[in-house]
Amino acid sequence: MKWQKLKFYMTTIWAITIKDIKIFFRYPINAIFRIVEPIMWITPVYFLAKSFQIGGENIGFKLFSGTSDYMAFLIIGSIIASFVSAILWGMGFSLKNEMDSGVLESNWLTPVPLLVQMIGRSIFSVIITLINSLIVAFLVWLIFGFEIGNGIVSAVITLFPMLIALYGIGFGIASLVLITNNANNVIDITNYLLNSISGNRFPVEILPRVILAVSLALPLTYGFDSVRGILLETNTLLPLYQEQLILVLFMFVGTAIGYFILNKVEKYCKTIGNIGHY
Amino acid sequence: MSHYAIEVQDLKKEFAIKKKNVSFWKRRKENKSFVAVNDISFNVNKGEIFGFLGPNGAGKTTTIKMISTLLRPTCGKILINGLDVQKNSMEILKNLGTVLAGERSIYWKLTGRENLKYFAAMNGITGKKAKEKIDYLLKRFSLDKRADETVEKYSTGMKQRIALAKALVADPPIVILDEPTSGLDPQSARNLREIILEFKEEGRTILLTTHYMEEADQLSDRIAIIDHGEIIALDTPKNLKRSLNKSNTITFELNRWNDVIEKELQQIKSIENINSYFDENNRKWEVKVQINNGNETINNLITTITNSNIKINNFKFEEPTLEDVFINLTGKSLRE
Ligand SMILES: Nc1ncnc2c1ncn2[C@@H]1O[C@H](COP(=O)(O)OP(=O)(O)OP(=O)(O)O)[C@@H](O)[C@H]1O
Ligand SMILES: [Mg+2]
């Protein structure tokens, strides 16, 4: 019985992904933009980094981080950050879209729990992000080259619980767009908070004390930090194993919080009746 | 197992209305609430077509959304096949095929076939079984020729049919339709009504809302008339009309008329009232006769008239309509 249910949920997640892919490519301009987008934002940052370098090394940067390869530091930060955005932005936006176009109700009328529907919706946006990231990483490596320690596998393992946690929280936050009129605000604010404060483009040590405290309370900070520690051998805030432990804990807490918010939002929407037109 | 498909007990829905009175100095927030559905109860028998008839804003959609789990009732209880909607929503959704009003319930960027495939999978139907089901539905709803065009290119009638096919994809025993024919041209509306009758023949239970009284009358086994969130009458269309105690009216167009015949007609027992009027322009008599026992009198009436050598040019038989019932109950017209 349990197994059948799981199989059913996998079927629906697959169906949602296929549907998202089809719709994605029926807006060709949008599709092209989403794929080349990361190349567009990485370019100016690269030249910025380049301009601060002295003799090929970024001295000031090295004092804080322990590596002078700002480019690699940045790329890793950006890849993680784009996963965060994909989960928040992609899902929140697609939810809002479906709500505005009226198909959200049709989905809520299927015998599939909302959580499973949310997982389904996030799959495709993560796939796109993965493709984005690989393209960027590859291009940058091809043109400028940077060295990565051979810790790819342990970096991925370290990141895994964090991504799960982000999913959890992401579902909750994405669902918040259903109860505000402005999806973009919710997404922008949370995205900014999560990414910037936890240091996707700079070592958090340079933050003012108060903000640093907030930053250290965000598990995402340890995600950025530990992965850089592994790949670039930067100095980490805490010993690596402690950061990894935090991320695992975060996985449980994060999914629980996300699930909690999602349920609340669903109840709220069904109480005020805002997801359909009336 | 309950022998009712749907049971609704003391159902109520209150919406909060946030009214912000913003002045420069103080901001007062008044929280008012609006009762959209007020304590309604009714049961839908298995296999019947149950019509929900009411004017705009009566609370029809709100009720339907509560039944189909999209809205949480403020209080009251809904059972579907004996199961509580609040507690078993996923189980219940497997048994419900709901089509909400409006044409936006499917993906416009997907083709008709892709839509059905998606919603079939969302109900756990995949592979060969899904394909057969989808082919069947596309054919049945005359969409097979354009199944591979995106829905945005469909006409309103086609969009409505694909939405209907979507609701039927999991073969639900209960079908809920919110204003199924609104916005359709007469021909498409007629086709759709035929489809709804077919659903019934297949043994499904149908709950539909409408504000077209003819539609409710023609389709429903029983009708609940709803106004301002309350059910003000519930019966078969026949009984509702009979309850009016209104007689039928027959209007004759005759070439002549006089008091003698009128007296003679008055002898017929079930004739209540006779009104005659000479139409100057068309040079003919219009005579309205009210009878109270239906069809038996008609024969008698016509014989009497023709025996007096009067020629009947035309005649019209009028029964009371649900519109009359509604006016009688609320003092206003359904169309207002
Ligand atoms: N989510 C909501 N929030 C606040 N008020 C609502 C909401 N949904 C419906 N209402 C109000 O409740 C009342 C009943 O609405 P409902 O949509 O159920 O009417 P209806 O009988 O379906 O009418 P129509 O024929 O226009 O579809 C209306 O006055 C409507 O404005
Ligand atoms: Mg309505």
XYZ file of C-alpha atoms and ligand atoms in Angstrom:
646
model
C 0.000 0.000 0.000
C 2.753 2.396 1.050
C 4.800 1.407 -1.951
C 1.886 2.034 -4.277
C 1.437 5.493 -2.895
C 5.099 6.275 -3.399
C 4.885 5.016 -6.946
C 1.850 7.223 -7.545
C 3.688 10.259 -6.194
C 6.707 9.543 -8.392
C 4.359 9.325 -11.369
C 2.857 12.705 -10.585
C 6.246 14.340 -10.015
C 7.353 13.028 -13.377
C 4.166 14.293 -15.032
C 4.616 17.752 -13.538
C 8.210 17.896 -14.739
C 7.262 16.896 -18.278
C 4.484 19.459 -18.290
C 6.884 22.184 -17.100
C 9.412 21.301 -19.780
C 6.769 21.476 -22.501
C 5.457 24.810 -21.343
C 8.979 26.176 -20.923
C 9.797 25.585 -24.560
C 6.514 27.061 -25.759
C 7.848 30.415 -24.635
C 11.035 30.324 -26.730
C 12.352 33.784 -25.858
C 11.987 33.045 -22.205
C 13.711 29.711 -22.633
C 16.703 31.193 -24.401
C 16.972 33.929 -21.833
C 16.915 31.517 -18.925
C 19.765 29.534 -20.419
C 22.115 32.378 -21.341
C 21.192 34.474 -18.321
C 24.037 33.371 -16.021
C 26.645 34.215 -18.639
C 25.259 37.707 -18.745
C 25.622 38.345 -15.063
C 28.943 36.638 -14.579
C 30.758 38.808 -17.112
C 30.786 42.168 -15.276
C 31.672 40.486 -12.010
C 34.589 38.840 -13.649
C 36.021 42.108 -14.865
C 35.469 43.603 -11.455
C 37.490 40.840 -9.884
C 40.140 41.177 -12.537
C 40.533 44.903 -11.940
C 41.411 44.424 -8.287
C 44.093 41.930 -8.983
C 47.727 42.776 -8.549
C 50.047 40.546 -10.484
C 47.274 38.065 -11.000
C 46.541 37.819 -7.275
C 43.862 39.504 -5.268
C 45.861 40.456 -2.185
C 43.205 42.160 -0.072
C 40.815 39.350 -0.753
C 43.367 36.768 0.239
C 43.722 38.279 3.706
C 40.122 37.417 4.470
C 39.589 34.235 2.636
C 42.854 32.456 2.336
C 42.650 32.240 -1.423
C 43.411 34.883 -3.947
C 41.333 33.211 -6.618
C 38.329 35.485 -6.321
C 36.953 34.182 -9.584
C 36.666 30.623 -8.330
C 35.343 31.862 -5.030
C 32.702 33.791 -6.904
C 31.723 31.031 -9.255
C 31.136 28.603 -6.439
C 29.109 31.189 -4.561
C 27.068 31.965 -7.620
C 26.305 28.369 -8.410
C 25.025 27.719 -4.935
C 23.131 30.987 -4.980
C 21.470 30.129 -8.237
C 20.223 26.905 -6.735
C 18.747 28.893 -3.916
C 17.050 31.238 -6.368
C 15.867 28.380 -8.520
C 14.097 26.860 -5.608
C 12.582 30.139 -4.464
C 12.168 31.998 -7.689
C 11.278 29.138 -9.961
C 8.752 27.659 -7.648
C 7.239 30.820 -6.285
C 6.948 32.253 -9.732
C 5.390 29.178 -11.262
C 2.909 28.981 -8.418
C 1.901 32.578 -8.882
C 1.618 32.027 -12.603
C -0.649 29.060 -12.212
C -2.725 30.948 -9.706
C -3.182 33.888 -12.044
C -3.997 31.696 -15.002
C -6.521 29.670 -13.028
C -4.963 26.222 -13.350
C -3.850 26.111 -9.744
C -7.348 25.111 -8.682
C -7.332 22.301 -11.218
C -4.149 21.029 -9.647
C -5.572 21.294 -6.172
C -8.488 19.216 -7.382
C -6.210 16.274 -8.144
C -5.682 13.720 -5.379
C -2.054 14.747 -4.965
C -0.887 16.404 -1.729
C 0.388 19.930 -2.130
C 3.862 18.997 -0.916
C 4.239 16.435 -3.677
C 3.040 18.994 -6.222
C 5.638 21.441 -4.951
C 8.405 18.881 -5.259
C 7.276 18.224 -8.798
C 7.346 21.902 -9.654
C 10.844 22.391 -8.340
C 12.443 19.546 -10.283
C 12.513 21.311 -13.601
C 13.763 24.574 -12.199
C 16.608 22.716 -10.545
C 17.424 20.969 -13.816
C 17.607 24.299 -15.604
C 19.815 25.663 -12.863
C 22.085 22.684 -13.057
C 22.487 23.223 -16.778
C 23.102 26.930 -16.197
C 25.741 26.272 -13.608
C 27.570 23.710 -15.619
C 27.653 26.002 -18.638
C 29.022 28.874 -16.590
C 31.555 26.772 -14.744
C 32.723 25.234 -17.951
C 33.014 28.537 -19.828
C 34.899 30.202 -17.034
C 37.212 27.264 -16.690
C 37.768 27.177 -20.433
C 38.608 30.849 -20.785
C 40.293 31.750 -17.532
C 40.924 28.478 -15.818
C 40.818 28.020 -12.089
C 41.972 25.303 -9.847
C 39.647 23.195 -7.841
C 40.975 20.848 -5.221
C 39.933 17.295 -5.803
C 37.109 17.588 -3.323
C 34.212 17.680 -5.759
C 32.616 14.559 -4.340
C 32.839 15.636 -0.739
C 31.593 19.091 -1.721
C 28.508 17.571 -3.301
C 27.924 15.346 -0.292
C 28.289 18.361 1.976
C 25.850 20.370 -0.067
C 23.264 17.658 -0.317
C 21.627 18.138 3.085
C 21.674 21.862 2.511
C 19.810 21.560 -0.761
C 17.202 19.357 0.875
C 16.832 21.911 3.623
C 16.505 24.678 1.068
C 13.819 22.711 -0.666
C 11.975 22.465 2.583
C 12.182 26.123 3.410
C 11.805 27.029 -0.232
C 8.425 25.309 -0.446
C 7.264 27.280 2.523
C 8.539 30.581 1.196
C 7.373 29.924 -2.333
C 3.929 29.191 -1.014
C 3.914 32.597 0.643
C 3.506 34.177 -2.777
C 0.023 32.731 -2.752
C -1.032 35.018 0.035
C 0.578 38.220 -1.102
C -0.266 40.132 -4.189
C 3.290 40.563 -5.175
C 5.288 37.452 -5.808
C 8.356 39.389 -6.842
C 8.729 41.109 -3.491
C 8.616 37.942 -1.466
C 11.069 36.252 -3.741
C 13.459 39.164 -4.055
C 13.617 39.868 -0.355
C 14.119 36.307 0.766
C 16.543 35.677 -2.020
C 18.573 38.722 -1.107
C 18.598 37.881 2.573
C 19.523 34.290 2.064
C 22.200 34.838 -0.497
C 23.855 38.126 0.278
C 24.065 37.887 3.989
C 25.334 34.364 3.832
C 28.102 35.466 1.522
C 27.659 34.328 -2.005
C 30.063 36.969 -3.325
C 32.310 37.752 -0.403
C 33.675 36.240 2.778
C 31.177 36.989 5.545
C 33.995 38.108 7.868
C 33.910 41.496 6.202
C 30.290 42.109 7.273
C 29.548 44.538 10.122
C 29.187 42.744 13.461
C 25.403 42.873 13.723
C 24.818 41.534 10.271
C 27.530 38.972 10.791
C 25.569 37.611 13.748
C 22.525 37.174 11.502
C 24.691 35.639 8.881
C 26.153 33.113 11.262
C 22.654 32.110 12.257
C 21.821 31.242 8.647
C 22.823 27.711 7.805
C 23.327 28.747 4.207
C 26.429 30.612 5.336
C 28.000 27.320 6.314
C 27.010 25.868 2.986
C 28.937 28.510 1.060
C 31.776 28.396 3.531
C 32.267 24.661 3.750
C 32.098 24.060 0.039
C 34.700 26.724 -0.575
C 36.752 25.230 2.197
C 36.682 21.892 0.455
C 37.190 23.063 -3.099
C 39.442 26.077 -2.687
C 41.000 25.265 0.658
C 39.880 28.586 2.075
C 39.812 29.184 5.819
C 36.463 28.047 7.192
C 34.566 29.771 9.976
C 34.254 26.621 12.034
C 36.020 23.311 11.672
C 34.676 21.626 8.566
C 32.992 18.699 10.289
C 31.080 21.096 12.528
C 29.792 22.998 9.537
C 28.711 19.745 7.930
C 26.899 18.753 11.099
C 25.092 22.078 11.121
C 23.962 21.471 7.563
C 22.573 18.048 8.410
C 20.678 19.504 11.340
C 19.486 22.265 9.087
C 18.097 19.661 6.743
C 15.718 18.355 9.389
C 14.774 21.719 10.830
C 14.432 23.328 7.404
C 12.125 20.712 5.941
C 10.018 20.749 9.088
C 9.672 24.534 8.977
C 8.899 24.503 5.276
C 6.292 21.814 5.653
C 4.737 23.728 8.502
C 4.512 26.964 6.493
C 3.178 25.147 3.451
C 0.369 23.586 5.459
C -0.487 26.893 7.044
C -0.571 28.636 3.698
C -2.771 25.939 2.195
C -5.221 26.245 5.057
C -5.186 30.008 4.845
C -5.829 29.999 1.099
C -8.708 27.598 1.521
C -10.138 29.814 4.211
C -10.050 33.106 2.371
C -10.599 31.532 -1.021
C -8.013 33.511 -2.952
C -6.549 30.982 -5.332
C -9.385 31.071 -7.828
C -11.360 33.843 -9.398
C -14.731 34.563 -8.009
C -22.018 3.037 2.991
C -24.383 5.899 2.782
C -26.930 5.830 0.000
C -26.381 9.510 -0.552
C -23.591 10.607 -2.827
C -23.298 13.975 -1.133
C -24.593 15.027 2.268
C -24.376 18.617 3.364
C -25.291 19.560 6.910
C -25.605 23.093 8.291
C -22.942 24.346 5.975
C -21.819 27.920 6.401
C -19.140 30.077 4.821
C -18.204 33.443 6.110
C -15.612 35.551 4.318
C -13.660 38.167 6.197
C -13.738 41.534 4.528
C -10.869 43.757 5.491
C -11.894 47.324 5.108
C -9.110 49.747 5.581
C -10.010 53.266 6.488
C -6.803 55.062 5.971
C -6.577 58.604 7.135
C -3.377 60.495 7.586
C -3.364 60.386 11.400
C -4.835 57.119 12.269
C -5.396 53.926 10.556
C -8.547 52.143 11.555
C -9.022 48.604 10.487
C -12.563 47.434 10.465
C -13.024 43.753 10.158
C -16.350 42.873 8.734
C -17.486 39.572 7.517
C -19.773 38.496 4.777
C -21.862 35.353 4.916
C -21.783 33.807 1.450
C -23.421 30.526 2.405
C -25.702 30.468 5.383
C -26.518 27.218 7.101
C -27.587 25.114 4.190
C -28.387 21.410 4.291
C -29.222 19.054 1.484
C -28.544 15.534 0.264
C -27.806 14.385 -3.239
C -28.965 10.874 -4.080
C -26.703 8.513 -5.943
C -27.336 8.686 -9.655
C -29.417 11.835 -9.741
C -28.841 15.223 -11.316
C -29.095 17.785 -8.592
C -29.404 21.380 -9.724
C -28.387 24.429 -7.807
C -30.355 27.363 -9.169
C -29.790 30.926 -8.055
C -28.955 34.436 -9.185
C -25.444 35.915 -9.330
C -23.748 35.998 -5.975
C -26.189 33.563 -4.394
C -23.423 31.333 -3.090
C -23.487 28.535 -5.634
C -19.786 28.523 -6.450
C -18.859 28.908 -2.811
C -20.886 25.815 -1.946
C -19.377 23.826 -4.769
C -15.858 24.792 -3.796
C -16.478 23.670 -0.252
C -17.738 20.328 -1.499
C -14.730 19.879 -3.735
C -12.243 20.711 -0.931
C -11.072 24.027 -2.381
C -12.640 26.043 0.413
C -12.839 25.299 4.105
C -16.305 25.760 5.549
C -16.687 28.112 8.489
C -18.819 25.433 10.028
C -20.955 22.509 9.018
C -20.262 19.141 7.590
C -19.937 17.606 4.155
C -19.906 13.889 3.517
C -19.151 12.328 0.179
C -20.035 8.664 -0.121
C -20.190 8.790 3.663
C -16.658 10.186 4.064
C -15.957 13.522 5.717
C -14.506 15.952 3.190
C -12.258 17.708 5.694
C -10.665 14.509 6.938
C -10.315 12.482 3.760
C -9.755 15.078 1.095
C -7.314 13.038 -0.997
C -9.570 9.990 -0.943
C -12.550 12.132 -1.860
C -10.850 13.907 -4.739
C -10.463 10.529 -6.429
C -14.235 10.271 -6.592
C -14.955 13.776 -7.759
C -14.722 15.250 -11.210
C -15.098 18.985 -10.806
C -15.373 21.585 -13.545
C -15.308 25.126 -12.249
C -16.759 28.060 -14.095
C -14.629 29.912 -16.594
C -12.416 28.556 -19.267
C -9.122 28.817 -17.471
C -8.939 25.490 -15.728
C -6.574 23.880 -18.228
C -3.132 24.759 -19.543
C -3.516 26.959 -22.592
C 0.043 26.335 -23.686
C -0.482 22.595 -23.806
C -2.498 20.735 -26.403
C -5.782 19.118 -25.535
C -4.154 15.719 -25.530
C -1.246 16.876 -23.376
C -3.657 18.366 -20.861
C -5.537 15.113 -20.567
C -2.302 13.164 -20.305
C -1.120 15.401 -17.503
C -4.313 15.204 -15.501
C -4.560 11.463 -16.096
C -1.095 11.032 -14.609
C -2.077 13.251 -11.699
C -4.751 10.675 -11.037
C -2.321 7.794 -11.339
C -3.384 6.762 -14.831
C -0.483 6.278 -17.224
C 0.741 4.235 -20.139
C -1.581 2.282 -22.357
C -4.539 2.696 -20.053
C -4.164 6.446 -20.174
C -3.805 6.477 -23.924
C -6.976 4.484 -24.454
C -8.885 6.624 -22.008
C -7.666 9.852 -23.609
C -8.436 8.704 -27.147
C -11.890 7.724 -26.010
C -12.532 11.050 -24.280
C -11.220 13.119 -27.175
C -13.509 11.290 -29.520
C -16.475 11.434 -27.218
C -16.173 15.189 -26.818
C -15.498 15.691 -30.546
C -12.025 17.021 -29.922
C -10.083 14.288 -31.675
C -9.471 16.316 -34.840
C -7.823 19.151 -32.978
C -6.373 17.235 -30.075
C -2.824 18.210 -30.959
C -3.361 21.949 -31.117
C -2.688 24.086 -28.095
C -5.780 24.904 -26.102
C -5.332 28.644 -26.638
C -6.519 28.086 -30.210
C -9.743 26.391 -29.124
C -13.162 28.002 -29.166
C -15.000 28.586 -25.899
C -17.129 25.515 -26.466
C -14.060 23.356 -27.094
C -12.360 24.702 -24.002
C -15.400 23.805 -21.988
C -15.412 20.314 -23.469
C -11.741 19.710 -22.768
C -12.315 20.844 -19.193
C -15.143 18.355 -18.992
C -12.955 15.617 -20.449
C -10.318 16.507 -17.876
C -12.804 16.058 -15.059
C -13.815 12.682 -16.437
C -10.343 11.325 -16.942
C -10.344 9.339 -13.706
C -13.880 8.091 -14.265
C -15.327 9.710 -11.136
C -18.713 8.526 -9.871
C -19.610 12.097 -8.898
C -19.381 15.010 -11.311
C -19.629 18.613 -10.134
C -20.233 21.312 -12.717
C -20.257 25.033 -12.045
C -22.262 26.921 -14.678
C -21.368 24.411 -17.384
C -23.128 26.208 -20.224
C -22.485 29.838 -19.407
C -20.810 31.668 -22.251
C -21.693 29.003 -24.796
C -23.756 29.581 -27.919
C -27.177 27.874 -27.935
C -26.028 24.962 -30.062
C -22.984 24.188 -27.912
C -25.073 24.607 -24.782
C -27.558 22.088 -26.110
C -24.776 19.615 -26.904
C -23.372 20.037 -23.445
C -26.721 19.399 -21.820
C -26.968 16.186 -23.784
C -23.554 15.154 -22.528
C -24.670 15.828 -18.966
C -27.675 13.572 -19.467
C -25.323 10.886 -20.779
C -23.299 11.164 -17.595
C -26.416 10.343 -15.699
C -27.132 7.370 -17.916
C -23.677 6.072 -17.113
C -24.733 6.019 -13.489
C -22.877 9.093 -12.309
C -24.201 11.520 -9.763
C -24.211 15.104 -10.989
C -24.312 18.306 -9.016
C -24.592 21.342 -11.230
C -25.140 25.028 -10.720
C -26.808 27.327 -13.137
C -28.686 30.545 -13.293
C -30.626 29.455 -16.360
C -33.958 28.208 -15.125
C -34.744 26.320 -18.331
C -31.533 24.420 -17.942
C -32.198 23.534 -14.320
C -35.711 22.512 -15.260
C -34.679 20.377 -18.184
C -31.761 18.578 -16.556
C -32.378 18.251 -12.866
C -34.120 15.504 -11.010
C -34.227 17.834 -8.045
C -33.470 21.504 -7.677
C -32.350 23.605 -4.764
C -33.171 27.266 -5.261
C -30.577 29.356 -3.498
C -30.605 33.067 -2.803
C -28.430 35.140 -0.483
C -26.665 32.001 0.684
C -29.808 30.210 1.737
C -31.778 27.388 0.185
C -35.274 28.754 -0.142
C -36.839 25.770 -1.866
C -35.827 22.216 -2.685
C -37.865 19.760 -4.695
C -38.356 18.216 -8.099
C -38.961 20.810 -10.832
C -42.511 19.518 -11.178
C -43.324 19.862 -7.511
C -41.731 23.280 -7.338
C -43.977 24.483 -10.113
C -47.005 22.739 -8.707
C -46.359 24.295 -5.324
C -47.125 27.649 -6.893
C -50.724 26.575 -7.099
C -50.865 28.559 -10.246
C -53.142 27.495 -13.006
C -52.101 26.945 -16.574
C -53.032 29.555 -19.099
C -54.243 28.900 -22.615
C -54.308 31.788 -25.045
C -56.525 31.487 -28.129
C -56.572 33.606 -31.234
C -60.142 33.536 -32.586
C -62.009 35.124 -35.470
C -65.037 36.071 -33.341
C -66.258 36.040 -29.775
C -69.405 36.815 -27.767
C -70.922 36.625 -24.321
C -72.981 33.565 -25.102
C -69.948 31.430 -25.731
C -68.210 32.910 -22.762
C -71.145 31.861 -20.562
C -71.096 28.438 -22.087
C -67.410 28.019 -21.371
C -67.875 29.151 -17.831
C -70.003 26.047 -17.323
C -66.892 23.911 -17.649
C -65.882 23.167 -14.091
C -62.123 23.527 -14.122
C -62.079 26.856 -15.901
C -61.129 29.554 -13.465
C -61.078 32.697 -15.451
C -61.682 34.005 -18.945
C -60.268 37.185 -20.364
C -61.145 38.390 -23.808
C -59.716 41.221 -25.795
C -60.195 42.409 -29.341
C -57.043 43.244 -31.195
C -58.026 46.205 -33.437
C -54.941 46.108 -35.585
C -55.060 42.475 -36.499
C -58.829 42.237 -36.318
C -58.901 39.190 -34.141
C -59.904 38.126 -30.666
C -57.398 37.115 -28.054
C -58.932 35.020 -25.315
C -56.989 33.915 -22.254
C -58.448 30.990 -20.366
C -57.075 29.840 -17.044
C -57.602 26.214 -16.170
C -56.589 24.417 -13.006
C -56.598 20.729 -13.807
C -54.141 20.469 -16.606
C -54.849 18.727 -19.837
C -58.277 17.123 -19.420
C -60.100 20.396 -19.869
C -58.386 21.309 -23.100
C -60.356 18.911 -25.225
C -63.627 20.092 -23.750
C -62.660 23.679 -24.299
C -61.736 23.282 -27.926
C -64.847 21.267 -28.728
C -67.072 23.930 -27.232
C -65.419 26.680 -29.217
C -65.430 24.889 -32.559
C -69.035 23.738 -32.063
C -70.027 27.409 -31.908
C -68.564 27.827 -35.376
C -65.639 29.876 -34.214
C -62.381 29.435 -36.027
C -59.249 28.899 -33.911
C -56.349 30.595 -35.675
C -53.765 29.830 -33.085
C -53.378 28.779 -29.508
C -50.677 28.768 -26.895
C -50.371 26.740 -23.711
C -48.358 28.196 -20.846
C -47.217 26.347 -17.756
C -45.732 28.124 -14.768
C -41.947 28.216 -14.978
C -39.246 28.050 -12.365
C -38.909 31.753 -12.980
C -42.443 32.149 -11.610
C -41.452 29.993 -8.662
C -38.451 32.187 -8.006
C -40.437 35.396 -8.292
C -43.030 33.972 -5.981
C -40.404 33.084 -3.373
C -38.220 36.160 -3.503
C -40.317 38.865 -5.089
C -37.662 39.443 -7.717
C -36.713 37.997 -11.053
C -33.897 35.518 -11.427
C -32.340 37.610 -14.140
C -32.010 40.769 -12.111
N -12.994 34.517 -1.655
C -13.992 35.381 -1.398
N -13.799 36.427 -0.574
C -14.804 37.270 -0.296
N -16.038 37.176 -0.807
C -16.307 36.164 -1.645
C -15.298 35.211 -1.982
N -15.838 34.316 -2.840
C -17.116 34.704 -3.021
N -17.401 35.805 -2.302
C -18.717 36.480 -2.247
O -19.680 35.546 -1.840
C -20.879 35.704 -2.564
C -21.273 34.412 -3.217
O -20.395 34.175 -4.279
P -20.498 32.910 -5.224
O -19.366 32.999 -6.154
O -20.625 31.691 -4.405
O -21.860 33.192 -5.973
P -22.501 32.406 -7.184
O -23.829 31.949 -6.731
O -21.581 31.377 -7.680
O -22.714 33.544 -8.249
P -22.373 33.623 -9.814
O -23.626 33.276 -10.522
O -22.007 35.048 -9.971
O -21.246 32.709 -10.095
C -20.639 36.832 -3.540
O -21.204 37.998 -3.015
C -19.148 36.959 -3.608
O -18.761 38.290 -3.822
Mg -20.501 31.125 -9.467
